[in-house]
Short mmCIF file of N, CA and C in Angstrom, two decimals:
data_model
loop_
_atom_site.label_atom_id
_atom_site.label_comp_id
_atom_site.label_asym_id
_atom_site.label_seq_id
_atom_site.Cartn_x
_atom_site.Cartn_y
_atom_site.Cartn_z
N UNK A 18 26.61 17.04 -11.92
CA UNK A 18 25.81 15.84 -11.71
C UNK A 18 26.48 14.67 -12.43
N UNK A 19 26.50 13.61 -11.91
CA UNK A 19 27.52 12.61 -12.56
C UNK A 19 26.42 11.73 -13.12
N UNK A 20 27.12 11.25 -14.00
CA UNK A 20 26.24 10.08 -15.02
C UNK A 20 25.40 9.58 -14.10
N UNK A 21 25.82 8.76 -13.70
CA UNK A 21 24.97 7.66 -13.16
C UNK A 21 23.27 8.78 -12.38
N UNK A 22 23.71 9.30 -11.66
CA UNK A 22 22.51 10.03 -11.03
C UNK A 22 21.74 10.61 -12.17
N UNK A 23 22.40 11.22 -13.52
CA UNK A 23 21.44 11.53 -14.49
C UNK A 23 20.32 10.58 -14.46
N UNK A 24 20.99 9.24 -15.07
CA UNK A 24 20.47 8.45 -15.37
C UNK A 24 19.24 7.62 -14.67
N UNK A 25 19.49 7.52 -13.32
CA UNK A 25 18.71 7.43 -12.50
C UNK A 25 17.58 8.16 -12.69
N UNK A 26 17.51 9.25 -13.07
CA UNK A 26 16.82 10.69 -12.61
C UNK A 26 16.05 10.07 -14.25
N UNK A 27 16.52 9.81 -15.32
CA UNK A 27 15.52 10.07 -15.96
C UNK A 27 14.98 8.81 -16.64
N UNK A 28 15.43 7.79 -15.49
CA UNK A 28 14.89 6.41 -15.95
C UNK A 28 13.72 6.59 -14.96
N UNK A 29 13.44 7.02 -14.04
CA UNK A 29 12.39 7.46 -12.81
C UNK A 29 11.53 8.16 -13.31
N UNK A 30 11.73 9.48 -14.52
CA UNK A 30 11.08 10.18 -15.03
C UNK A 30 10.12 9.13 -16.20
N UNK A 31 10.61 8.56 -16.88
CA UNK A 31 9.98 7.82 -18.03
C UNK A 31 8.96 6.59 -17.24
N UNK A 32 9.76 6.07 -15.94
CA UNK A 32 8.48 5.42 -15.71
C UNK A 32 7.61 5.83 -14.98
N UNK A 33 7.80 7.27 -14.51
CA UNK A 33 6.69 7.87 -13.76
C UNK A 33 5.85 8.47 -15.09
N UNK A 34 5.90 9.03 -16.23
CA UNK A 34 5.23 9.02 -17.80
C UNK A 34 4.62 7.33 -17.83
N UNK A 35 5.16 6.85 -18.08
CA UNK A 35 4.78 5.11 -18.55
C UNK A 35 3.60 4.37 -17.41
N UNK A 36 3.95 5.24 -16.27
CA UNK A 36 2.54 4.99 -15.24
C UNK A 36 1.57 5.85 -15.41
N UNK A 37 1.54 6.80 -15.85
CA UNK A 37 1.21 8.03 -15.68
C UNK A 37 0.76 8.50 -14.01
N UNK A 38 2.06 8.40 -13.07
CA UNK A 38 2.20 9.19 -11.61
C UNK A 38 2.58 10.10 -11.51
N UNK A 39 2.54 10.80 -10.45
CA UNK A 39 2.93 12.10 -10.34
C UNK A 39 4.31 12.31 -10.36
N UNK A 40 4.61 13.32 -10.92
CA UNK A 40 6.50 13.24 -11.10
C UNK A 40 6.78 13.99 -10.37
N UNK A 41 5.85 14.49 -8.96
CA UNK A 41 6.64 15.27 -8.09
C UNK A 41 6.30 14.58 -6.85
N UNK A 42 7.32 13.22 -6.18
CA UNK A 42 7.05 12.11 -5.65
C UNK A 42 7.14 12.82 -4.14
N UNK A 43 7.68 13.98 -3.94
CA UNK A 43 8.11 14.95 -2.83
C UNK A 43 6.53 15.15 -2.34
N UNK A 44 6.16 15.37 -2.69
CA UNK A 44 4.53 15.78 -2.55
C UNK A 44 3.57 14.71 -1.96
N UNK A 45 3.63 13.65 -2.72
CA UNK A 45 3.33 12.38 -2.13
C UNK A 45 3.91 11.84 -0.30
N UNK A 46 5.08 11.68 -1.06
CA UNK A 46 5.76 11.92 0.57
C UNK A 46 5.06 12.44 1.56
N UNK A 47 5.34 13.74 1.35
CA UNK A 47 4.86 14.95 2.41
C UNK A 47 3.36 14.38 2.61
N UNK A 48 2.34 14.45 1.86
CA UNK A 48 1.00 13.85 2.26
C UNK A 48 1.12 12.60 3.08
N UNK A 49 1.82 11.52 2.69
CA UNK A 49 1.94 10.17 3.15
C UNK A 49 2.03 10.22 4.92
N UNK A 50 3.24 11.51 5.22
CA UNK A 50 3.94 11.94 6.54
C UNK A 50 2.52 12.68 7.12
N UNK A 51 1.88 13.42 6.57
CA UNK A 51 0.49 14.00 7.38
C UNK A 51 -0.53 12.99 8.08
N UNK A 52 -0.70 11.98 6.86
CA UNK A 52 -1.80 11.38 7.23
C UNK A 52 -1.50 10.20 8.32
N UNK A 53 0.13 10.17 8.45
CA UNK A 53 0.65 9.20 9.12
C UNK A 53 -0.06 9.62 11.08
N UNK A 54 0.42 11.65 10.82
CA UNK A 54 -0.05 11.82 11.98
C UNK A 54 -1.44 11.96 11.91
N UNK A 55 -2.10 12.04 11.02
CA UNK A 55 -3.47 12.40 11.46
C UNK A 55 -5.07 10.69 11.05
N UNK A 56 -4.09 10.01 11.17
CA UNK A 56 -4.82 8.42 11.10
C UNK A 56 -6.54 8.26 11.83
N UNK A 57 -7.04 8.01 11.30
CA UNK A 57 -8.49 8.00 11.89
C UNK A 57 -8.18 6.88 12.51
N UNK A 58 -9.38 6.85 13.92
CA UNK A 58 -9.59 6.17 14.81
C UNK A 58 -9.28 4.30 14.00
N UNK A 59 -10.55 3.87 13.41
CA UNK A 59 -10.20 2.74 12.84
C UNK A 59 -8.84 2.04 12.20
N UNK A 60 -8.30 3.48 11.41
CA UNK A 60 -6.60 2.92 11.21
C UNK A 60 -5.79 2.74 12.64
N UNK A 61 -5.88 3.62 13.58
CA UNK A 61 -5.18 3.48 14.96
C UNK A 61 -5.00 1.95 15.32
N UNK A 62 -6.52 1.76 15.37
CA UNK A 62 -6.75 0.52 15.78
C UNK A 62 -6.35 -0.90 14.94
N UNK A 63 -6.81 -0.90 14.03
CA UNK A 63 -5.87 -1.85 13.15
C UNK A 63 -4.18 -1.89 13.11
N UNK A 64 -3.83 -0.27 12.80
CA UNK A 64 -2.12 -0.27 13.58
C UNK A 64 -1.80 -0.59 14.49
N UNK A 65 -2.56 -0.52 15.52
CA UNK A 65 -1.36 -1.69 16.72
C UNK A 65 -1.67 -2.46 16.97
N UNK A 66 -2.42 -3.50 15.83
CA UNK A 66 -2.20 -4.87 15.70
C UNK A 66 -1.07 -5.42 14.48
N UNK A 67 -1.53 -4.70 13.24
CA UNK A 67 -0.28 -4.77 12.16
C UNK A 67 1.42 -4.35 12.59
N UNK A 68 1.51 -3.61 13.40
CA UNK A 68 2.64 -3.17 13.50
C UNK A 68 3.68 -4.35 14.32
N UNK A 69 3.16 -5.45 14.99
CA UNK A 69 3.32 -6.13 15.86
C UNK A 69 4.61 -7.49 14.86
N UNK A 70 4.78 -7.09 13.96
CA UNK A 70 5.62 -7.84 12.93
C UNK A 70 5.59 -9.34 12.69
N UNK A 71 4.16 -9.92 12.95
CA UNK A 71 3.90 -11.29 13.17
C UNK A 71 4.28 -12.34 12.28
N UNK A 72 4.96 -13.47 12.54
CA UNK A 72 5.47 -14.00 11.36
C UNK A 72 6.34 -13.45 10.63
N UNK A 73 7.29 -12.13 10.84
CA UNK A 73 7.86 -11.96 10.09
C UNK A 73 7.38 -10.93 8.73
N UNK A 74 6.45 -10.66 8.93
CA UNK A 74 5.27 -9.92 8.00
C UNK A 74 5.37 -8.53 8.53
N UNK A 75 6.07 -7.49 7.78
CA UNK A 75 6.08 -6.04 7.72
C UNK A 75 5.11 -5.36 6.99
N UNK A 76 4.46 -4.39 8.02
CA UNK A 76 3.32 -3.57 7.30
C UNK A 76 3.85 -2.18 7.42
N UNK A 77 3.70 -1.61 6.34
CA UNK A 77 3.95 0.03 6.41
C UNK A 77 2.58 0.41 6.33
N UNK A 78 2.65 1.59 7.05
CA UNK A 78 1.20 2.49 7.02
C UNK A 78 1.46 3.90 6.46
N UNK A 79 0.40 4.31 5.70
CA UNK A 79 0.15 5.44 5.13
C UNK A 79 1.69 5.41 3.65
N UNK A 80 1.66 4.48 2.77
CA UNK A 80 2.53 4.05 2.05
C UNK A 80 2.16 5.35 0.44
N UNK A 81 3.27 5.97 0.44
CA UNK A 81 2.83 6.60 -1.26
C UNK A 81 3.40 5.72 -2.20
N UNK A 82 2.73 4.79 -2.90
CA UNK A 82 2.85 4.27 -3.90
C UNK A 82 2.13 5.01 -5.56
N UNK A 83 2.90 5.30 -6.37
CA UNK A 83 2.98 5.71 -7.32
C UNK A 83 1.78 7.85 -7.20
N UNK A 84 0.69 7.60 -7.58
CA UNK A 84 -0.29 8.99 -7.16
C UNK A 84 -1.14 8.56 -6.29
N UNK A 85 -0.88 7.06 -5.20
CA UNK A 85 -1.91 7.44 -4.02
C UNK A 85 -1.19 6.59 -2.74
N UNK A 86 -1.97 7.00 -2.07
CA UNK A 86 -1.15 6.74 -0.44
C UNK A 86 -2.32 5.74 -0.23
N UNK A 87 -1.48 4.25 0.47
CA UNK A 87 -2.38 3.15 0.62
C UNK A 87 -2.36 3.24 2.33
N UNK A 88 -3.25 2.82 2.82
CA UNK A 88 -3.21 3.15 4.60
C UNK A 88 -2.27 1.92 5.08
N UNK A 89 -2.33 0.50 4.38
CA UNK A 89 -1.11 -0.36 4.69
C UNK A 89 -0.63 -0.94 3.68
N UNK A 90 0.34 -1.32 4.11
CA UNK A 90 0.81 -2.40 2.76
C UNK A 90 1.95 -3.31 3.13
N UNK A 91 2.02 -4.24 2.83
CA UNK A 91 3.08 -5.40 2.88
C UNK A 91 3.74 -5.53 1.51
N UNK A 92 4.95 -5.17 1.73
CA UNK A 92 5.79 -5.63 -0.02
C UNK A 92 6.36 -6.99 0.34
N UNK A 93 6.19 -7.54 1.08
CA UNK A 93 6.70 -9.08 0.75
C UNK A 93 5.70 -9.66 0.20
N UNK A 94 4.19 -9.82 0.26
CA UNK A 94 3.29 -10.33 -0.21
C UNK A 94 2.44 -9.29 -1.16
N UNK A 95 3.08 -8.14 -1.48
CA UNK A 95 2.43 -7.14 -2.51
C UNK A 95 1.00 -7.27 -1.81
N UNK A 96 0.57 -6.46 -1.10
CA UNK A 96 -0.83 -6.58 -0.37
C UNK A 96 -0.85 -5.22 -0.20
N UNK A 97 -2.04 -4.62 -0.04
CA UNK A 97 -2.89 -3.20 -0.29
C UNK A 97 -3.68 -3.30 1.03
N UNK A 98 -3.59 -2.54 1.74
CA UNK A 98 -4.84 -2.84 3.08
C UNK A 98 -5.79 -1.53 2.90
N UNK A 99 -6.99 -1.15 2.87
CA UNK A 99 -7.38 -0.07 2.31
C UNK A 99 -8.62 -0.35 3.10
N UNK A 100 -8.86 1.08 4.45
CA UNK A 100 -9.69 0.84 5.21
C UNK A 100 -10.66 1.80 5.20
N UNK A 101 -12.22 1.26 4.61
CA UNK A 101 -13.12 1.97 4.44
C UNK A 101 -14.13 2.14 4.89
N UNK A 102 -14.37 4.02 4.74
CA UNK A 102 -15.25 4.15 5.60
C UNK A 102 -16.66 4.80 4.69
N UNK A 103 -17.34 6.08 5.33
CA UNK A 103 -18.11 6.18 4.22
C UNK A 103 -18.13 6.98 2.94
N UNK A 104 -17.20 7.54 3.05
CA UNK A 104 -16.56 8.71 1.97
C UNK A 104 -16.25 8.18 0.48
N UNK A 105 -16.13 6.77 0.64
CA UNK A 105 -14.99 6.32 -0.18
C UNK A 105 -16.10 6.30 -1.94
N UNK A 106 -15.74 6.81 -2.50
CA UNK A 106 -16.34 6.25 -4.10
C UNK A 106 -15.98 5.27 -4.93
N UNK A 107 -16.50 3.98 -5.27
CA UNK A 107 -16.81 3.25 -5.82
C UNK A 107 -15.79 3.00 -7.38
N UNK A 108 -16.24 4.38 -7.99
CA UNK A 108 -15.50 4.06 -9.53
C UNK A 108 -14.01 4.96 -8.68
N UNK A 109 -13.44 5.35 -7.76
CA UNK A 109 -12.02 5.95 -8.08
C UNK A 109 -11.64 5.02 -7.29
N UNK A 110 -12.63 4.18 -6.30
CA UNK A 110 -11.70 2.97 -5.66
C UNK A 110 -11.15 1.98 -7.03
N UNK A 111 -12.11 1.55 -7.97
CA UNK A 111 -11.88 0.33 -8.88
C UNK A 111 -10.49 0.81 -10.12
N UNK A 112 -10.57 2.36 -9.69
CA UNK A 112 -9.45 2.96 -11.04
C UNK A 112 -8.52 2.86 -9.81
N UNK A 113 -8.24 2.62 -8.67
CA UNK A 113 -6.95 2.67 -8.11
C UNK A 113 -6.78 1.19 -8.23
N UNK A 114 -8.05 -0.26 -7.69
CA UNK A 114 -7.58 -1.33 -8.31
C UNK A 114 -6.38 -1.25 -9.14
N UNK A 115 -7.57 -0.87 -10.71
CA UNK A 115 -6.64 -1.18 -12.03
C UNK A 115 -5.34 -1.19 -11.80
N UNK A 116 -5.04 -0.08 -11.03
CA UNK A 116 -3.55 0.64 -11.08
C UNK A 116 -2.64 -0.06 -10.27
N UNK A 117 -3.03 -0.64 -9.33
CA UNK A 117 -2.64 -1.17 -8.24
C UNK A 117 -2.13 -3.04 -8.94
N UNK A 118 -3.47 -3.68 -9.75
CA UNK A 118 -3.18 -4.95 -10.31
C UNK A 118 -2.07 -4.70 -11.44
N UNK A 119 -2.40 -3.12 -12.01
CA UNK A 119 -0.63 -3.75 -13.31
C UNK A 119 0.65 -3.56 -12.50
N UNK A 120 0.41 -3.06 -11.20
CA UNK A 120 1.67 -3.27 -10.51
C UNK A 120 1.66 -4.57 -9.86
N UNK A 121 0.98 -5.20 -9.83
CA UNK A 121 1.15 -6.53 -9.14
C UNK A 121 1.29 -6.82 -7.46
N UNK A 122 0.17 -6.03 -7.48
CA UNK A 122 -0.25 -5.45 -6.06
C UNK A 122 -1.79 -5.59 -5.80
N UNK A 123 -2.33 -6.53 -5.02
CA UNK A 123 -3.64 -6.97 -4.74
C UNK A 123 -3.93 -6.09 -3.87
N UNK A 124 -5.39 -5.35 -3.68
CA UNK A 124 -5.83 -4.89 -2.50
C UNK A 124 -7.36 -5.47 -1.55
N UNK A 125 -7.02 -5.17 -0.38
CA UNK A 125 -7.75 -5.75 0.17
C UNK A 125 -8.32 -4.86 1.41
N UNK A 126 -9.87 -4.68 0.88
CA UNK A 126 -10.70 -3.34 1.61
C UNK A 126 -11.27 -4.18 2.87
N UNK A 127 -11.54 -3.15 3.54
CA UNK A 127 -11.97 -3.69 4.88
C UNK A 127 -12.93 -2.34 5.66
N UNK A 128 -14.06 -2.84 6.05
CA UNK A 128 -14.92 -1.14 6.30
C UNK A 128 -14.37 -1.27 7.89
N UNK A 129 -14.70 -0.06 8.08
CA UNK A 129 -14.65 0.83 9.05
C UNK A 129 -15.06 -0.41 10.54
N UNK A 130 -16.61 -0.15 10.11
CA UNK A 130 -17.44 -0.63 11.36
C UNK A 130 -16.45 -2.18 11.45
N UNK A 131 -16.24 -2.91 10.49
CA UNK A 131 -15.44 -4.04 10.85
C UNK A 131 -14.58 -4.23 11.96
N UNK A 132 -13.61 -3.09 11.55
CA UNK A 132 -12.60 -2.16 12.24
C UNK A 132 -12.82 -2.36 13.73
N UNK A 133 -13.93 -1.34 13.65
CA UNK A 133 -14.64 -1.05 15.29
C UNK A 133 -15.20 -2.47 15.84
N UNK A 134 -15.85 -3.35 14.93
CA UNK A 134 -16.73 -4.56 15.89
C UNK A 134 -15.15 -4.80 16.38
N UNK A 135 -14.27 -5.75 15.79
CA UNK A 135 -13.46 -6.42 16.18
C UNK A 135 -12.14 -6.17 15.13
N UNK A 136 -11.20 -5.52 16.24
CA UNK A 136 -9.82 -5.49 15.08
C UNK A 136 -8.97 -6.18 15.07
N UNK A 137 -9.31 -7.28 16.49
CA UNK A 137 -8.24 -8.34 16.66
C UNK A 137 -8.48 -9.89 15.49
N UNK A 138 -10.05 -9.61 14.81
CA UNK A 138 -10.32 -10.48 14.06
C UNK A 138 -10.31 -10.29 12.88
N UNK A 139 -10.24 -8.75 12.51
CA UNK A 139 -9.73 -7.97 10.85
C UNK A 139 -8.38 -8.03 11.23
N UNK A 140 -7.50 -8.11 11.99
CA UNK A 140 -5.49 -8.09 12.09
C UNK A 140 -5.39 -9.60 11.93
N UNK A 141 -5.76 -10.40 12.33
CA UNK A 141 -5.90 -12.21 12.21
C UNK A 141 -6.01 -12.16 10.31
N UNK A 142 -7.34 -11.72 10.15
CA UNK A 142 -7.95 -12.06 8.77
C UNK A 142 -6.94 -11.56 7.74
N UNK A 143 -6.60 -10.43 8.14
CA UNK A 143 -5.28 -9.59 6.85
C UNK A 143 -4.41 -10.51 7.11
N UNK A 144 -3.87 -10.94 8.37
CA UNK A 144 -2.41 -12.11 8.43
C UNK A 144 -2.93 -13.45 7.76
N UNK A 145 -3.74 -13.42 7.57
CA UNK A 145 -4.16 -15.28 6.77
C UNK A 145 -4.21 -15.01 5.33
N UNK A 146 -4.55 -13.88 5.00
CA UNK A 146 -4.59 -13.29 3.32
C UNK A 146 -3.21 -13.48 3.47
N UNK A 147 -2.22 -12.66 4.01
CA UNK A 147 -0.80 -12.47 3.31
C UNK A 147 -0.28 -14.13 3.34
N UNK A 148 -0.10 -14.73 4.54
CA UNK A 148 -0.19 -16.23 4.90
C UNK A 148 -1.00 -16.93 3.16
N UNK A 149 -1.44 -17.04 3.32
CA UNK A 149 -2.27 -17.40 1.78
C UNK A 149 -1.57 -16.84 0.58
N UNK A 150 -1.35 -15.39 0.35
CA UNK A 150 -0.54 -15.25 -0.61
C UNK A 150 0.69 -15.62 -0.67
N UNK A 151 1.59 -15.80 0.04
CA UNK A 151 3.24 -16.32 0.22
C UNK A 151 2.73 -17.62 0.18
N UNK A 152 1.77 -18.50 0.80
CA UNK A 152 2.19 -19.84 0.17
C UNK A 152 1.58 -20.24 -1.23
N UNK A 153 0.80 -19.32 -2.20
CA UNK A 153 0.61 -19.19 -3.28
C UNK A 153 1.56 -19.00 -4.44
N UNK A 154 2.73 -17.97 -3.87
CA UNK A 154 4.20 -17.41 -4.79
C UNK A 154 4.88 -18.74 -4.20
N UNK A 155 5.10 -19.12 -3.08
CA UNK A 155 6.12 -20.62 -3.16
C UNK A 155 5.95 -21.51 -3.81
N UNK A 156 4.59 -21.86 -4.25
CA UNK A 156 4.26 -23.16 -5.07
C UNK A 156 4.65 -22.63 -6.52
N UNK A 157 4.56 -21.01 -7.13
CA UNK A 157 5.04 -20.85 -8.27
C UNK A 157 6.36 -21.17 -8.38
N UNK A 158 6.44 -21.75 -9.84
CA UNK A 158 8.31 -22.11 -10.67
C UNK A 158 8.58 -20.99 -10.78
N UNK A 159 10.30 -20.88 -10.70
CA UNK A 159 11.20 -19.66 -10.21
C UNK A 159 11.71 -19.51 -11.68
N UNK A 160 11.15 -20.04 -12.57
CA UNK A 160 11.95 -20.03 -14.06
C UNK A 160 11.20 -18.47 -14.37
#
């Protein structure tokens, strides 16, 4: 194993400790790839409006970020799309927040039935959030 890949390997390890994530990111993966095929109706539907690359705005779906898989996400505007239905609990949604804001990653929930009334007006509404956040980081100084 040559230096450099050590090193890699255990600068990945310390900040997967320093997050406290799972250090077996293989696993994550593999879940991320399941749920990709097995997407509930409401994600379907929101995906083939996000996927449509509007503006220039890339959404990944079913994303493993650090110990949880976000259903979308945009890394140009660090955005969280997290589509809920009725399962979801309250205090492990606000502990994925936390986790999500020291990465500097906003999320933004959206229920189900929303989903279903109208997804062409929840795919609009997520593109005006990210739209809103990018012209929020342009007005910040680059110092």
């Amino acid at each position: 194993m040559s230096a450099a890949k050590w090193w890699w390997g255990f600068l990945l390890s310390i900040f997967a400790l320093a997050f406290g994530m799972d250090n077996k990111p293989d696993r994550k993966i593999a879940l991320a790839r399941k749920l990709r095929k097995a997407m509930m109706v409401p994600e379907h539907l929101l995906w083939a409006r996000l996927k449509e690359r509007a503006g220039g705005v890339v959404f990944k779906r079913q994303q493993a970020i650090g110990p949880y898989v976000l259903d979308f996400f945009c890394h140009k505007a660090q955005l969280a799309v997290e589509v809920v239905g009725g399962l979801h609990d309250a205090e492990r949604d606000a502990g994925r927040d936390a986790y999500f804001a020291r990465l500097g990653i906003e999320t933004y929930r959206i229920s189900a039935a929303e989903v279903y009334r109208s997804a062409d007006a929840v795919a609009d509404g997520i593109r005006l959030r990210v739209a809103g956040i990018l012209r929020e980081d342009a007005k910040k100084p680059c110092w």
